[in-house]
PDB file of C-alpha atoms in Angstrom:
ATOM      1  CA  MET A   1     -19.949  26.148  17.521  1.00 88.00           C
ATOM      2  CA  LYS A   2     -19.979  28.919  14.979  1.00 95.00           C
ATOM      3  CA  THR A   3     -22.519  31.732  15.220  1.00 95.00           C
ATOM      4  CA  GLN A   4     -24.414  30.585  12.139  1.00 95.00           C
ATOM      5  CA  GLN A   5     -24.672  27.025  13.459  1.00 95.00           C
ATOM      6  CA  PHE A   6     -26.015  28.360  16.757  1.00 95.00           C
ATOM      7  CA  ASN A   7     -28.572  30.519  14.960  1.00 95.00           C
ATOM      8  CA  ASP A   8     -29.651  27.529  12.847  1.00 96.00           C
ATOM      9  CA  LEU A   9     -30.061  25.445  15.999  1.00 95.00           C
ATOM     10  CA  ARG A  10     -32.145  28.170  17.605  1.00 94.00           C
ATOM     11  CA  ASP A  11     -34.351  28.291  14.513  1.00 95.00           C
ATOM     12  CA  MET A  12     -34.808  24.499  14.612  1.00 96.00           C
ATOM     13  CA  ILE A  13     -35.926  24.702  18.246  1.00 95.00           C
ATOM     14  CA  GLN A  14     -38.950  26.712  17.141  1.00 95.00           C
ATOM     15  CA  GLY A  15     -40.299  23.575  15.439  1.00 95.00           C
ATOM     16  CA  LEU A  16     -40.131  21.349  18.509  1.00 96.00           C
ATOM     17  CA  THR A  17     -43.201  20.145  20.369  1.00 96.00           C
ATOM     18  CA  ILE A  18     -43.783  21.043  24.013  1.00 96.00           C
ATOM     19  CA  SER A  19     -42.724  17.544  25.018  1.00 96.00           C
ATOM     20  CA  GLN A  20     -39.517  17.816  23.014  1.00 96.00           C
ATOM     21  CA  LEU A  21     -38.781  21.258  24.474  1.00 96.00           C
ATOM     22  CA  LYS A  22     -39.220  19.945  28.019  1.00 96.00           C
ATOM     23  CA  SER A  23     -36.928  17.019  27.265  1.00 96.00           C
ATOM     24  CA  LEU A  24     -34.319  19.379  25.830  1.00 96.00           C
ATOM     25  CA  GLN A  25     -34.668  21.673  28.834  1.00 96.00           C
ATOM     26  CA  ASN A  26     -34.075  18.751  31.206  1.00 95.00           C
ATOM     27  CA  GLU A  27     -30.987  17.722  29.263  1.00 94.00           C
ATOM     28  CA  ILE A  28     -29.624  21.271  29.300  1.00 93.00           C
ATOM     29  CA  ASN A  29     -30.248  21.533  33.049  1.00 91.00           C
ATOM     30  CA  ARG A  30     -28.446  18.229  33.672  1.00 90.00           C
ATOM     31  CA  THR A  31     -25.497  19.404  31.597  1.00 88.00           C
ATOM     32  CA  LEU A  32     -25.314  22.741  33.382  1.00 83.00           C
ATOM     33  CA  ASN A  33     -25.595  21.150  36.814  1.00 83.00           C
ATOM     34  CA  SER A  34     -22.869  18.621  36.101  1.00 82.00           C
ATOM     35  CA  GLN A  35     -20.497  21.362  34.934  1.00 73.00           C
ATOM     36  CA  GLU A  36     -20.966  23.621  37.932  1.00 71.00           C
ATOM     37  CA  GLY A  37     -17.741  24.515  39.538  1.00 73.00           C
ATOM     38  CA  PRO A  38     -16.465  27.330  41.654  1.00 77.00           C
ATOM     39  CA  LEU A  39     -17.535  30.720  40.364  1.00 78.00           C
ATOM     40  CA  LEU A  40     -14.095  32.156  41.047  1.00 84.00           C
ATOM     41  CA  THR A  41     -10.630  30.674  41.050  1.00 87.00           C
ATOM     42  CA  SER A  42      -8.534  31.036  44.175  1.00 90.00           C
ATOM     43  CA  GLU A  43      -6.479  33.700  42.401  1.00 92.00           C
ATOM     44  CA  GLU A  44      -9.614  35.681  41.580  1.00 92.00           C
ATOM     45  CA  ARG A  45     -10.816  35.404  45.178  1.00 92.00           C
ATOM     46  CA  ASP A  46      -7.435  36.651  46.407  1.00 93.00           C
ATOM     47  CA  VAL A  47      -7.557  39.677  44.113  1.00 93.00           C
ATOM     48  CA  LEU A  48     -11.082  40.536  45.224  1.00 92.00           C
ATOM     49  CA  ALA A  49     -10.101  40.142  48.865  1.00 92.00           C
ATOM     50  CA  GLU A  50      -7.222  42.572  48.344  1.00 91.00           C
ATOM     51  CA  LEU A  51      -9.495  45.088  46.628  1.00 91.00           C
ATOM     52  CA  PHE A  52     -11.947  45.159  49.515  1.00 91.00           C
ATOM     53  CA  SER A  53      -9.528  44.980  52.439  1.00 82.00           C
TER      54      SER A  53
END
């Protein structure tokens, strides 16, 4: 999404009702939770382990 499209979306959110905002929040939370993965790749973990050993 381009920056202007994101800004337009943010502006549109201002016009939503409380009920609509809560519904959108729930949908965003579901999307974020379903996309959770490891915070670091195995390569990143290995590099960090080397730095602190």
